[in-house]
Amino acid sequence: MGGWAIAVHGGAGVDPNLPAHRQEQAKQLLTRCLQLGVSALNSNLPAIDVVELVVRELETDPLFNSGRGSALTEKGTVEMEASIMDGTKRRCGAVSGVTTVKNPISLARLVMDKSPHSYLAFSGAEEFARQQGVETVDNEYFITPENVGMLKLAKEANAILFDYRIPSAGNETCGAGVESPLQMNGLPISIYAPETVGCVVVDGQGRCAAGTSTGGLMNKMTGRIGDSPLIGAGTYAGEVCGVSCTGEGEAIIRGTLAREVAAVMEYRGLKLQEAVDFVIKERLDEGMAGLIAVSKSGEVAYGFNCNGMFRGCATQDGFMEVGIWE
Ligand code: ASP
């Protein structure tokens, strides 16, 4: 048993022109979240609680695309989604189409703990939030001026915008060798993935958990559901590992990415990093994404097939790092 480990991400696919101060802010936020997780783990908090705690912090800060700062729908509104999974008993909870809940990850947790279901969406999820007395705010709280500007750009380009800018050449890619503009449902997409957040934890007792939270894609259709709330696609935790994905949701769904990592470990006996590398290479042939993972034995791994991913990790032996680029 290798002790506890934690990894966080703030989205795959990074604008190469991202200003230095913004990169610095992202690294500081990731570091702060890791420190929060580390002290919780040192206080013996179970993995599932640490995941919720850290994702809440990421949702509350407007920097990444979750909670406050979420990407906007084509109508300029925010529809958030999140999921959480406790690998010890394979319990899970998820929400979609949440419009007023300050911390969707905690609502997902309540779906897991306090409802007879695994997944609630839209008005039913909002109603459940009120029954449970979670903190709610006006939809405007989530909308930042920066995202309003991005939605405008996305609309001008008739694009589903992954992140901060439309690629100037239209045919750039963070994978090699793609020659035509990237498309999603017939619309061009930016090369940069949005900055969804996620956290995976294995605690000192070898219990794995994972959580993911997002506003989805900028200029998405209202009602669109991505991979982040889908157990097995954007999030998965079982006995052997915990995984949180980010990137082009439609591709992650097709590849059932998070579960695939666990499956190749379970059925092929691969180690965590081998499993991550295999899944990124073999299951993401049509899309761009990344993921973070921890294993029961305290390993931590990343993988992405694009230019970068906001991420960080820490392990019980005192190691901690945050990074953005390859
Ligand atoms: N996977 C998310 C989605 O498609 C976006 C992201 O990871 O940033 O909604």
GROMACS .gro file of C-alpha atoms and ligand atoms in nm:
model
  335
    1MET     CA    1   0.000   0.000   0.000
    2GLY     CA    2   0.154   0.327  -0.110
    3GLY     CA    3  -0.031   0.571   0.115
    4TRP     CA    4  -0.273   0.840   0.008
    5ALA     CA    5  -0.261   1.031  -0.321
    6ILE     CA    6  -0.464   1.312  -0.473
    7ALA     CA    7  -0.484   1.465  -0.820
    8VAL     CA    8  -0.682   1.762  -0.947
    9HIS     CA    9  -0.748   1.902  -1.293
   10GLY     CA   10  -0.879   2.228  -1.429
   11GLY     CA   11  -0.943   2.116  -1.784
   12ALA     CA   12  -0.761   1.973  -2.084
   13GLY     CA   13  -0.658   2.178  -2.386
   14VAL     CA   14  -0.490   2.507  -2.309
   15ASP     CA   15  -0.477   2.826  -2.510
   16PRO     CA   16  -0.108   2.862  -2.608
   17ASN     CA   17  -0.150   3.239  -2.578
   18LEU     CA   18  -0.284   3.220  -2.225
   19PRO     CA   19  -0.129   3.520  -2.049
   20ALA     CA   20   0.139   3.443  -1.793
   21HIS     CA   21  -0.058   3.596  -1.507
   22ARG     CA   22  -0.352   3.373  -1.586
   23GLN     CA   23  -0.128   3.066  -1.590
   24GLU     CA   24   0.009   3.175  -1.255
   25GLN     CA   25  -0.344   3.218  -1.112
   26ALA     CA   26  -0.438   2.871  -1.232
   27LYS     CA   27  -0.130   2.717  -1.072
   28GLN     CA   28  -0.197   2.897  -0.747
   29LEU     CA   29  -0.555   2.775  -0.740
   30LEU     CA   30  -0.450   2.417  -0.813
   31THR     CA   31  -0.185   2.439  -0.539
   32ARG     CA   32  -0.437   2.578  -0.291
   33CYS     CA   33  -0.676   2.293  -0.372
   34LEU     CA   34  -0.404   2.032  -0.334
   35GLN     CA   35  -0.303   2.178   0.000
   36LEU     CA   36  -0.664   2.163   0.113
   37GLY     CA   37  -0.681   1.800   0.006
   38VAL     CA   38  -0.348   1.713   0.167
   39SER     CA   39  -0.446   1.851   0.504
   40ALA     CA   40  -0.782   1.671   0.484
   41LEU     CA   41  -0.605   1.346   0.402
   42ASN     CA   42  -0.358   1.399   0.685
   43SER     CA   43  -0.661   1.437   0.912
   44ASN     CA   44  -0.786   1.099   0.786
   45LEU     CA   45  -1.089   1.231   0.599
   46PRO     CA   46  -1.228   0.959   0.370
   47ALA     CA   47  -1.149   0.992  -0.003
   48ILE     CA   48  -1.507   1.078  -0.094
   49ASP     CA   49  -1.513   1.373   0.149
   50VAL     CA   50  -1.181   1.501   0.020
   51VAL     CA   51  -1.306   1.490  -0.340
   52GLU     CA   52  -1.616   1.689  -0.249
   53LEU     CA   53  -1.417   1.943  -0.046
   54VAL     CA   54  -1.165   2.008  -0.322
   55VAL     CA   55  -1.418   2.027  -0.604
   56ARG     CA   56  -1.624   2.275  -0.401
   57GLU     CA   57  -1.321   2.497  -0.377
   58LEU     CA   58  -1.270   2.480  -0.753
   59GLU     CA   59  -1.639   2.554  -0.816
   60THR     CA   60  -1.638   2.853  -0.587
   61ASP     CA   61  -1.339   3.017  -0.754
   62PRO     CA   62  -1.445   3.169  -1.091
   63LEU     CA   63  -1.119   3.077  -1.267
   64PHE     CA   64  -1.222   2.743  -1.412
   65ASN     CA   65  -1.537   2.630  -1.589
   66SER     CA   66  -1.748   2.503  -1.300
   67GLY     CA   67  -1.980   2.668  -1.051
   68ARG     CA   68  -1.908   3.041  -1.070
   69GLY     CA   69  -1.733   3.100  -1.403
   70SER     CA   70  -1.921   2.821  -1.582
   71ALA     CA   71  -1.939   2.826  -1.960
   72LEU     CA   72  -2.265   2.968  -2.097
   73THR     CA   73  -2.535   2.808  -2.306
   74GLU     CA   74  -2.636   2.950  -2.643
   75LYS     CA   75  -2.897   3.149  -2.450
   76GLY     CA   76  -2.639   3.304  -2.219
   77THR     CA   77  -2.754   3.103  -1.918
   78VAL     CA   78  -2.562   2.856  -1.704
   79GLU     CA   79  -2.656   2.486  -1.685
   80MET     CA   80  -2.409   2.303  -1.464
   81GLU     CA   81  -2.345   1.935  -1.412
   82ALA     CA   82  -2.140   1.725  -1.176
   83SER     CA   83  -2.088   1.371  -1.057
   84ILE     CA   84  -1.917   1.197  -0.771
   85MET     CA   85  -1.837   0.833  -0.707
   86ASP     CA   86  -1.723   0.642  -0.403
   87GLY     CA   87  -1.521   0.344  -0.522
   88THR     CA   88  -1.545   0.145  -0.203
   89LYS     CA   89  -1.908   0.059  -0.249
   90ARG     CA   90  -1.949   0.185  -0.606
   91ARG     CA   91  -2.199   0.442  -0.492
   92CYS     CA   92  -2.251   0.743  -0.712
   93GLY     CA   93  -2.453   1.059  -0.759
   94ALA     CA   94  -2.488   1.301  -1.047
   95VAL     CA   95  -2.675   1.615  -1.149
   96SER     CA   96  -2.730   1.799  -1.475
   97GLY     CA   97  -2.908   2.117  -1.579
   98VAL     CA   98  -2.852   2.280  -1.243
   99THR     CA   99  -2.904   2.655  -1.259
  100THR     CA  100  -2.902   2.793  -0.904
  101VAL     CA  101  -2.701   2.551  -0.690
  102LYS     CA  102  -2.378   2.712  -0.573
  103ASN     CA  103  -2.189   2.383  -0.548
  104PRO     CA  104  -2.323   2.118  -0.785
  105ILE     CA  105  -2.073   1.858  -0.659
  106SER     CA  106  -2.240   1.868  -0.317
  107LEU     CA  107  -2.580   1.822  -0.476
  108ALA     CA  108  -2.442   1.520  -0.662
  109ARG     CA  109  -2.317   1.391  -0.327
  110LEU     CA  110  -2.664   1.437  -0.179
  111VAL     CA  111  -2.819   1.248  -0.470
  112MET     CA  112  -2.584   0.964  -0.379
  113ASP     CA  113  -2.642   0.981  -0.004
  114LYS     CA  114  -2.998   1.104   0.035
  115SER     CA  115  -3.200   0.999  -0.268
  116PRO     CA  116  -3.298   0.655  -0.394
  117HIS     CA  117  -3.145   0.749  -0.733
  118SER     CA  118  -2.809   0.803  -0.900
  119TYR     CA  119  -2.881   1.096  -1.128
  120LEU     CA  120  -3.121   1.391  -1.115
  121ALA     CA  121  -3.151   1.661  -1.379
  122PHE     CA  122  -3.307   2.002  -1.448
  123SER     CA  123  -3.622   2.090  -1.251
  124GLY     CA  124  -3.610   1.769  -1.050
  125ALA     CA  125  -3.251   1.836  -0.945
  126GLU     CA  126  -3.339   2.193  -0.849
  127GLU     CA  127  -3.638   2.075  -0.649
  128PHE     CA  128  -3.423   1.820  -0.469
  129ALA     CA  129  -3.167   2.093  -0.393
  130ARG     CA  130  -3.438   2.296  -0.221
  131GLN     CA  131  -3.564   1.998  -0.026
  132GLN     CA  132  -3.210   1.936   0.093
  133GLY     CA  133  -3.156   2.300   0.181
  134VAL     CA  134  -2.832   2.345  -0.017
  135GLU     CA  135  -2.710   2.696  -0.083
  136THR     CA  136  -2.867   2.848  -0.393
  137VAL     CA  137  -2.802   3.174  -0.574
  138ASP     CA  138  -2.940   3.355  -0.880
  139ASN     CA  139  -2.821   3.224  -1.214
  140GLU     CA  140  -2.639   3.558  -1.266
  141TYR     CA  141  -2.398   3.469  -0.985
  142PHE     CA  142  -2.235   3.210  -1.212
  143ILE     CA  143  -2.198   3.440  -1.513
  144THR     CA  144  -1.867   3.626  -1.544
  145PRO     CA  145  -1.803   3.917  -1.786
  146GLU     CA  146  -1.521   3.714  -1.940
  147ASN     CA  147  -1.758   3.433  -2.031
  148VAL     CA  148  -2.013   3.676  -2.171
  149GLY     CA  149  -1.737   3.799  -2.406
  150MET     CA  150  -1.647   3.443  -2.500
  151LEU     CA  151  -2.005   3.356  -2.579
  152LYS     CA  152  -2.019   3.655  -2.811
  153LEU     CA  153  -1.707   3.534  -2.991
  154ALA     CA  154  -1.844   3.184  -3.015
  155LYS     CA  155  -2.168   3.311  -3.163
  156GLU     CA  156  -1.987   3.528  -3.415
  157ALA     CA  157  -1.792   3.222  -3.525
  158ASN     CA  158  -2.097   2.997  -3.508
  159ALA     CA  159  -1.882   2.769  -3.296
  160ILE     CA  160  -1.914   2.562  -2.986
  161LEU     CA  161  -1.631   2.721  -2.803
  162PHE     CA  162  -1.409   2.508  -2.592
  163ASP     CA  163  -1.221   2.785  -2.430
  164TYR     CA  164  -1.095   3.134  -2.467
  165ARG     CA  165  -1.053   3.201  -2.832
  166ILE     CA  166  -1.141   3.080  -3.175
  167PRO     CA  167  -0.831   2.934  -3.343
  168SER     CA  168  -0.709   3.187  -3.593
  169ALA     CA  169  -0.617   2.936  -3.861
  170GLY     CA  170  -0.923   2.725  -3.802
  171ASN     CA  171  -0.731   2.408  -3.860
  172GLU     CA  172  -0.487   2.397  -3.576
  173THR     CA  173  -0.502   2.103  -3.350
  174CYS     CA  174  -0.338   1.991  -3.037
  175GLY     CA  175  -0.320   1.640  -3.178
  176ALA     CA  176  -0.084   1.601  -3.472
  177GLY     CA  177  -0.180   1.571  -3.834
  178VAL     CA  178  -0.540   1.696  -3.845
  179GLU     CA  179  -0.587   1.898  -4.157
  180SER     CA  180  -0.947   2.009  -4.162
  181PRO     CA  181  -1.122   2.227  -3.904
  182LEU     CA  182  -1.239   2.029  -3.607
  183GLN     CA  183  -1.610   1.982  -3.607
  184MET     CA  184  -1.875   1.891  -3.360
  185ASN     CA  185  -2.223   1.830  -3.492
  186GLY     CA  186  -2.133   2.016  -3.809
  187LEU     CA  187  -2.002   2.324  -3.629
  188PRO     CA  188  -1.639   2.423  -3.597
  189ILE     CA  189  -1.494   2.392  -3.252
  190SER     CA  190  -1.202   2.567  -3.095
  191ILE     CA  191  -0.890   2.364  -3.043
  192TYR     CA  192  -0.893   2.441  -2.676
  193ALA     CA  193  -1.092   2.237  -2.432
  194PRO     CA  194  -1.278   2.418  -2.158
  195GLU     CA  195  -1.162   2.413  -1.807
  196THR     CA  196  -1.383   2.166  -1.631
  197VAL     CA  197  -1.261   2.062  -1.289
  198GLY     CA  198  -1.208   1.725  -1.129
  199CYS     CA  199  -1.045   1.554  -0.835
  200VAL     CA  200  -0.946   1.196  -0.765
  201VAL     CA  201  -0.831   1.066  -0.430
  202VAL     CA  202  -0.711   0.746  -0.274
  203ASP     CA  203  -0.700   0.776   0.102
  204GLY     CA  204  -0.470   0.608   0.352
  205GLN     CA  205  -0.701   0.308   0.367
  206GLY     CA  206  -0.689   0.251  -0.009
  207ARG     CA  207  -1.038   0.386  -0.077
  208CYS     CA  208  -1.070   0.554  -0.417
  209ALA     CA  209  -1.313   0.832  -0.508
  210ALA     CA  210  -1.361   1.068  -0.801
  211GLY     CA  211  -1.560   1.380  -0.883
  212THR     CA  212  -1.605   1.609  -1.183
  213SER     CA  213  -1.790   1.939  -1.220
  214THR     CA  214  -1.850   2.165  -1.520
  215GLY     CA  215  -2.056   2.428  -1.696
  216GLY     CA  216  -2.006   2.222  -2.014
  217LEU     CA  217  -1.916   2.378  -2.346
  218MET     CA  218  -1.944   2.747  -2.429
  219ASN     CA  219  -2.242   2.811  -2.662
  220LYS     CA  220  -2.376   2.460  -2.604
  221MET     CA  221  -2.741   2.395  -2.679
  222THR     CA  222  -2.963   2.425  -2.376
  223GLY     CA  223  -3.031   2.077  -2.245
  224ARG     CA  224  -2.697   1.942  -2.367
  225ILE     CA  225  -2.546   1.688  -2.130
  226GLY     CA  226  -2.175   1.613  -2.155
  227ASP     CA  227  -1.956   1.345  -2.009
  228SER     CA  228  -1.888   1.505  -1.673
  229PRO     CA  229  -2.205   1.384  -1.496
  230LEU     CA  230  -2.200   1.045  -1.667
  231ILE     CA  231  -2.059   0.770  -1.451
  232GLY     CA  232  -1.822   0.561  -1.659
  233ALA     CA  233  -1.759   0.842  -1.907
  234GLY     CA  234  -1.639   1.154  -1.723
  235THR     CA  235  -1.612   1.005  -1.375
  236TYR     CA  236  -1.553   0.662  -1.232
  237ALA     CA  237  -1.425   0.512  -0.911
  238GLY     CA  238  -1.410   0.146  -0.820
  239GLU     CA  239  -1.198  -0.070  -0.603
  240VAL     CA  240  -0.884  -0.038  -0.815
  241CYS     CA  241  -0.882   0.330  -0.917
  242GLY     CA  242  -1.057   0.666  -0.940
  243VAL     CA  243  -1.071   0.866  -1.264
  244SER     CA  244  -1.191   1.212  -1.372
  245CYS     CA  245  -1.191   1.319  -1.737
  246THR     CA  246  -1.198   1.649  -1.920
  247GLY     CA  247  -1.211   1.756  -2.282
  248GLU     CA  248  -1.450   1.698  -2.567
  249GLY     CA  249  -1.745   1.546  -2.387
  250GLU     CA  250  -1.897   1.375  -2.687
  251ALA     CA  251  -1.569   1.188  -2.750
  252ILE     CA  252  -1.533   1.095  -2.384
  253ILE     CA  253  -1.886   0.955  -2.383
  254ARG     CA  254  -1.819   0.746  -2.695
  255GLY     CA  255  -1.503   0.607  -2.536
  256THR     CA  256  -1.654   0.552  -2.186
  257LEU     CA  257  -1.316   0.680  -2.090
  258ALA     CA  258  -1.317   0.673  -1.711
  259ARG     CA  259  -1.451   0.321  -1.685
  260GLU     CA  260  -1.209   0.202  -1.954
  261VAL     CA  261  -0.914   0.291  -1.732
  262ALA     CA  262  -1.055   0.074  -1.455
  263ALA     CA  263  -1.151  -0.202  -1.699
  264VAL     CA  264  -0.805  -0.243  -1.848
  265MET     CA  265  -0.656  -0.251  -1.501
  266GLU     CA  266  -0.906  -0.510  -1.388
  267TYR     CA  267  -0.915  -0.730  -1.696
  268ARG     CA  268  -0.570  -0.684  -1.844
  269GLY     CA  269  -0.379  -0.631  -1.524
  270LEU     CA  270  -0.224  -0.303  -1.644
  271LYS     CA  271  -0.068  -0.061  -1.399
  272LEU     CA  272  -0.234   0.277  -1.357
  273GLN     CA  273  -0.012   0.479  -1.592
  274GLU     CA  274  -0.017   0.201  -1.853
  275ALA     CA  275  -0.396   0.194  -1.835
  276VAL     CA  276  -0.419   0.572  -1.874
  277ASP     CA  277  -0.179   0.572  -2.170
  278PHE     CA  278  -0.366   0.288  -2.337
  279VAL     CA  279  -0.704   0.454  -2.300
  280ILE     CA  280  -0.585   0.793  -2.425
  281LYS     CA  281  -0.422   0.631  -2.726
  282GLU     CA  282  -0.680   0.368  -2.813
  283ARG     CA  283  -1.011   0.518  -2.706
  284LEU     CA  284  -0.973   0.881  -2.804
  285ASP     CA  285  -0.898   0.849  -3.171
  286GLU     CA  286  -1.171   1.097  -3.262
  287GLY     CA  287  -1.146   1.353  -2.989
  288MET     CA  288  -0.932   1.549  -2.753
  289ALA     CA  289  -0.934   1.495  -2.385
  290GLY     CA  290  -0.736   1.423  -2.077
  291LEU     CA  291  -0.779   1.256  -1.745
  292ILE     CA  292  -0.636   1.220  -1.398
  293ALA     CA  293  -0.634   0.896  -1.203
  294VAL     CA  294  -0.524   0.740  -0.877
  295SER     CA  295  -0.495   0.374  -0.790
  296LYS     CA  296  -0.573   0.183  -0.476
  297SER     CA  297  -0.202   0.135  -0.418
  298GLY     CA  298  -0.135   0.510  -0.408
  299GLU     CA  299  -0.015   0.570  -0.765
  300VAL     CA  300  -0.118   0.882  -0.948
  301ALA     CA  301  -0.128   0.927  -1.327
  302TYR     CA  302  -0.225   1.180  -1.594
  303GLY     CA  303  -0.281   1.153  -1.963
  304PHE     CA  304  -0.400   1.385  -2.240
  305ASN     CA  305  -0.381   1.397  -2.616
  306CYS     CA  306  -0.371   1.774  -2.648
  307ASN     CA  307  -0.124   2.050  -2.578
  308GLY     CA  308  -0.184   2.070  -2.208
  309MET     CA  309  -0.404   2.017  -1.910
  310PHE     CA  310  -0.427   2.218  -1.592
  311ARG     CA  311  -0.342   1.962  -1.328
  312GLY     CA  312  -0.162   1.882  -1.008
  313CYS     CA  313  -0.102   1.600  -0.769
  314ALA     CA  314   0.032   1.520  -0.426
  315THR     CA  315   0.129   1.200  -0.252
  316GLN     CA  316   0.181   1.100   0.108
  317ASP     CA  317   0.560   1.090   0.073
  318GLY     CA  318   0.561   1.470   0.040
  319PHE     CA  319   0.565   1.502  -0.339
  320MET     CA  320   0.354   1.781  -0.490
  321GLU     CA  321   0.349   1.931  -0.839
  322VAL     CA  322   0.125   2.145  -1.056
  323GLY     CA  323   0.157   2.185  -1.431
  324ILE     CA  324  -0.016   2.308  -1.742
  325TRP     CA  325   0.179   2.206  -2.050
  326GLU     CA  326   0.302   1.870  -2.171
  327ASP     N1  327  -1.597   1.746  -2.082
  327ASP     C1  328  -1.669   1.868  -2.061
  327ASP     C2  329  -1.791   1.870  -2.148
  327ASP     O1  330  -1.785   1.826  -2.260
  327ASP     C3  331  -1.588   1.987  -2.087
  327ASP     C4  332  -1.452   1.989  -2.023
  327ASP     O2  333  -1.398   1.891  -1.986
  327ASP     O3  334  -1.396   2.095  -2.007
  327ASP     O4  335  -1.891   1.921  -2.104
   0.00000   0.00000   0.00000
